[in-house]
């Protein structure tokens, strides 16, 4: 089975494709919507693409195709994984998911950007929080005001 372990990736892609297509086909769409491109179009294309890639990958593996081993040009494969960075990033993303409701996106986004920079090695303690706050406010403004995608404002809702 080890020589066909890449079939697992094909099965994962197949499951994702079925999930995306199921969600797209069961999506409730307003009857007044007109036009050739609706909210189902992109999920249908992505789900179909996932199914096609899953089938092609599985056929390739069954015919003897193998993925290339990692070359490791710029990394040392003998070094252990940096679990501290991975856990810090996971914690920052989890904190953002928990805090976005009560604090709103501008504050939780700033914490997300600053925490990610810290986890990835930046040690500019005076500059990073300012850049994170600016990025968060810019992101909030673009999504909320320009794209029409409402993000939770939290306590800053009246100010922004």
mmCIF file of C-alpha atoms in Angstrom:
data_model
loop_
_atom_site.group_PDB
_atom_site.id
_atom_site.type_symbol
_atom_site.label_atom_id
_atom_site.label_comp_id
_atom_site.label_asym_id
_atom_site.label_seq_id
_atom_site.Cartn_x
_atom_site.Cartn_y
_atom_site.Cartn_z
ATOM 1 C CA UNK A 1 0.000 0.000 0.000
ATOM 2 C CA UNK A 2 2.972 2.304 0.581
ATOM 3 C CA UNK A 3 3.629 2.559 -3.160
ATOM 4 C CA UNK A 4 0.043 3.784 -3.635
ATOM 5 C CA UNK A 5 -0.151 6.133 -0.648
ATOM 6 C CA UNK A 6 -0.744 9.091 -2.957
ATOM 7 C CA UNK A 7 -4.210 7.684 -3.623
ATOM 8 C CA UNK A 8 -5.109 9.160 -0.229
ATOM 9 C CA UNK A 9 -4.618 12.640 -1.689
ATOM 10 C CA UNK A 10 -6.931 11.689 -4.538
ATOM 11 C CA UNK A 11 -9.548 10.483 -2.047
ATOM 12 C CA UNK A 12 -9.240 13.715 -0.081
ATOM 13 C CA UNK A 13 -9.711 15.774 -3.243
ATOM 14 C CA UNK A 14 -12.675 13.601 -4.198
ATOM 15 C CA UNK A 15 -14.303 14.161 -0.798
ATOM 16 C CA UNK A 16 -13.700 17.908 -1.008
ATOM 17 C CA UNK A 17 -15.136 18.029 -4.514
ATOM 18 C CA UNK A 18 -18.265 16.148 -3.446
ATOM 19 C CA UNK A 19 -18.652 18.454 -0.430
ATOM 20 C CA UNK A 20 -18.293 21.614 -2.524
ATOM 21 C CA UNK A 21 -20.701 20.361 -5.191
ATOM 22 C CA UNK A 22 -23.249 19.257 -2.586
ATOM 23 C CA UNK A 23 -23.134 22.664 -0.913
ATOM 24 C CA UNK A 24 -23.417 24.443 -4.249
ATOM 25 C CA UNK A 25 -26.367 22.380 -5.440
ATOM 26 C CA UNK A 26 -28.272 22.715 -2.157
ATOM 27 C CA UNK A 27 -27.642 26.473 -1.936
ATOM 28 C CA UNK A 28 -30.844 28.496 -1.793
ATOM 29 C CA UNK A 29 -30.811 31.112 -4.527
ATOM 30 C CA UNK A 30 -33.214 34.036 -4.770
ATOM 31 C CA UNK A 31 -35.662 33.520 -7.618
ATOM 32 C CA UNK A 32 -35.399 37.163 -8.641
ATOM 33 C CA UNK A 33 -31.731 36.786 -9.459
ATOM 34 C CA UNK A 34 -31.092 37.078 -13.171
ATOM 35 C CA UNK A 35 -28.030 36.565 -15.288
ATOM 36 C CA UNK A 36 -25.752 33.702 -16.321
ATOM 37 C CA UNK A 37 -23.394 33.945 -13.342
ATOM 38 C CA UNK A 38 -24.931 33.426 -9.936
ATOM 39 C CA UNK A 39 -23.678 32.435 -6.518
ATOM 40 C CA UNK A 40 -23.514 28.772 -7.553
ATOM 41 C CA UNK A 41 -21.192 29.246 -10.531
ATOM 42 C CA UNK A 42 -17.805 29.380 -8.802
ATOM 43 C CA UNK A 43 -18.501 26.521 -6.345
ATOM 44 C CA UNK A 44 -19.722 24.351 -9.226
ATOM 45 C CA UNK A 45 -16.571 25.060 -11.249
ATOM 46 C CA UNK A 46 -14.263 24.493 -8.255
ATOM 47 C CA UNK A 47 -16.069 21.296 -7.185
ATOM 48 C CA UNK A 48 -15.970 19.901 -10.712
ATOM 49 C CA UNK A 49 -12.278 20.795 -10.967
ATOM 50 C CA UNK A 50 -11.569 18.993 -7.694
ATOM 51 C CA UNK A 51 -13.322 15.861 -8.967
ATOM 52 C CA UNK A 52 -11.421 15.931 -12.268
ATOM 53 C CA UNK A 53 -8.055 16.386 -10.533
ATOM 54 C CA UNK A 54 -8.898 13.597 -8.053
ATOM 55 C CA UNK A 55 -9.676 11.159 -10.863
ATOM 56 C CA UNK A 56 -6.609 12.139 -12.923
ATOM 57 C CA UNK A 57 -4.278 11.881 -9.902
ATOM 58 C CA UNK A 58 -5.662 8.483 -8.913
ATOM 59 C CA UNK A 59 -5.324 7.160 -12.472
ATOM 60 C CA UNK A 60 -1.752 8.445 -12.648
ATOM 61 C CA UNK A 61 -0.819 6.718 -9.373
ATOM 62 C CA UNK A 62 -2.468 3.456 -10.435
ATOM 63 C CA UNK A 63 -0.480 3.569 -13.708
ATOM 64 C CA UNK A 64 2.771 3.863 -11.756
ATOM 65 C CA UNK A 65 3.197 7.627 -11.515
ATOM 66 C CA UNK A 66 5.008 8.912 -8.450
ATOM 67 C CA UNK A 67 5.459 12.377 -7.036
ATOM 68 C CA UNK A 68 8.993 13.717 -6.833
ATOM 69 C CA UNK A 69 10.649 13.742 -3.447
ATOM 70 C CA UNK A 70 11.267 17.156 -1.911
ATOM 71 C CA UNK A 71 14.574 18.515 -3.155
ATOM 72 C CA UNK A 72 15.090 20.838 -0.226
ATOM 73 C CA UNK A 73 17.064 23.466 -2.100
ATOM 74 C CA UNK A 74 16.825 26.143 0.563
ATOM 75 C CA UNK A 75 15.966 24.066 3.614
ATOM 76 C CA UNK A 76 17.835 21.488 5.612
ATOM 77 C CA UNK A 77 15.695 18.360 5.652
ATOM 78 C CA UNK A 78 17.755 16.968 8.526
ATOM 79 C CA UNK A 79 16.587 19.769 10.843
ATOM 80 C CA UNK A 80 13.485 19.110 12.949
ATOM 81 C CA UNK A 81 10.255 21.027 12.356
ATOM 82 C CA UNK A 82 9.829 24.348 14.119
ATOM 83 C CA UNK A 83 6.819 23.403 16.235
ATOM 84 C CA UNK A 84 7.038 26.602 18.276
ATOM 85 C CA UNK A 85 6.249 28.704 15.205
ATOM 86 C CA UNK A 86 3.486 26.347 14.084
ATOM 87 C CA UNK A 87 1.852 26.372 17.525
ATOM 88 C CA UNK A 88 2.170 30.155 17.861
ATOM 89 C CA UNK A 89 0.510 30.666 14.460
ATOM 90 C CA UNK A 90 -2.243 28.181 15.306
ATOM 91 C CA UNK A 91 -2.832 29.986 18.606
ATOM 92 C CA UNK A 92 -2.991 33.374 16.883
ATOM 93 C CA UNK A 93 -5.553 32.095 14.340
ATOM 94 C CA UNK A 94 -7.609 30.446 17.079
ATOM 95 C CA UNK A 95 -7.531 33.641 19.162
ATOM 96 C CA UNK A 96 -8.707 35.609 16.136
ATOM 97 C CA UNK A 97 -11.614 33.221 15.611
ATOM 98 C CA UNK A 98 -12.642 33.587 19.258
ATOM 99 C CA UNK A 99 -12.140 37.363 19.498
ATOM 100 C CA UNK A 100 -13.583 38.542 16.183
ATOM 101 C CA UNK A 101 -17.150 38.431 17.533
ATOM 102 C CA UNK A 102 -16.761 40.389 20.766
ATOM 103 C CA UNK A 103 -13.901 42.700 19.711
ATOM 104 C CA UNK A 104 -14.698 43.105 16.023
ATOM 105 C CA UNK A 105 -12.384 42.726 13.051
ATOM 106 C CA UNK A 106 -10.317 45.903 13.478
ATOM 107 C CA UNK A 107 -9.035 44.815 16.899
ATOM 108 C CA UNK A 108 -8.896 41.049 16.341
ATOM 109 C CA UNK A 109 -7.337 41.582 12.903
ATOM 110 C CA UNK A 110 -4.633 43.795 14.390
ATOM 111 C CA UNK A 111 -3.899 41.081 16.957
ATOM 112 C CA UNK A 112 -3.846 38.503 14.156
ATOM 113 C CA UNK A 113 -1.393 40.488 12.016
ATOM 114 C CA UNK A 114 0.862 41.400 14.952
ATOM 115 C CA UNK A 115 0.807 37.864 16.383
ATOM 116 C CA UNK A 116 1.604 36.342 12.986
ATOM 117 C CA UNK A 117 4.547 38.698 12.508
ATOM 118 C CA UNK A 118 5.837 37.824 15.984
ATOM 119 C CA UNK A 119 5.404 34.077 15.419
ATOM 120 C CA UNK A 120 7.307 34.316 12.134
ATOM 121 C CA UNK A 121 10.254 36.029 13.781
ATOM 122 C CA UNK A 122 9.779 39.793 13.623
ATOM 123 C CA UNK A 123 11.062 41.508 16.759
ATOM 124 C CA UNK A 124 10.264 45.150 15.964
ATOM 125 C CA UNK A 125 8.088 45.674 19.055
ATOM 126 C CA UNK A 126 7.621 49.376 18.375
ATOM 127 C CA UNK A 127 6.780 49.155 14.675
ATOM 128 C CA UNK A 128 4.835 45.875 14.296
ATOM 129 C CA UNK A 129 1.719 46.845 16.319
ATOM 130 C CA UNK A 130 1.372 50.062 14.308
ATOM 131 C CA UNK A 131 1.679 48.240 10.978
ATOM 132 C CA UNK A 132 -0.763 45.569 12.199
ATOM 133 C CA UNK A 133 -3.318 48.206 13.232
ATOM 134 C CA UNK A 134 -2.948 49.980 9.879
ATOM 135 C CA UNK A 135 -3.341 46.737 7.914
ATOM 136 C CA UNK A 136 -6.361 45.762 9.967
ATOM 137 C CA UNK A 137 -8.095 49.112 9.481
ATOM 138 C CA UNK A 138 -7.281 49.121 5.772
ATOM 139 C CA UNK A 139 -8.622 45.573 5.378
ATOM 140 C CA UNK A 140 -11.771 46.473 7.325
ATOM 141 C CA UNK A 141 -12.350 49.568 5.198
ATOM 142 C CA UNK A 142 -11.794 47.756 1.878
ATOM 143 C CA UNK A 143 -14.066 44.832 2.714
ATOM 144 C CA UNK A 144 -16.749 46.768 4.570
ATOM 145 C CA UNK A 145 -16.985 49.948 2.500
ATOM 146 C CA UNK A 146 -15.586 49.176 -0.956
ATOM 147 C CA UNK A 147 -16.489 45.508 -1.477
ATOM 148 C CA UNK A 148 -19.709 45.539 0.563
ATOM 149 C CA UNK A 149 -18.666 42.537 2.665
ATOM 150 C CA UNK A 150 -19.709 43.375 6.214
ATOM 151 C CA UNK A 151 -17.137 42.582 8.879
ATOM 152 C CA UNK A 152 -17.950 42.834 12.576
ATOM 153 C CA UNK A 153 -16.909 46.242 13.889
ATOM 154 C CA UNK A 154 -17.141 45.424 17.585
ATOM 155 C CA UNK A 155 -16.791 48.340 20.001
ATOM 156 C CA UNK A 156 -15.372 50.495 17.184
ATOM 157 C CA UNK A 157 -18.604 50.168 15.152
ATOM 158 C CA UNK A 158 -19.739 53.717 15.879
ATOM 159 C CA UNK A 159 -16.287 55.206 15.341
ATOM 160 C CA UNK A 160 -15.523 53.540 12.010
#
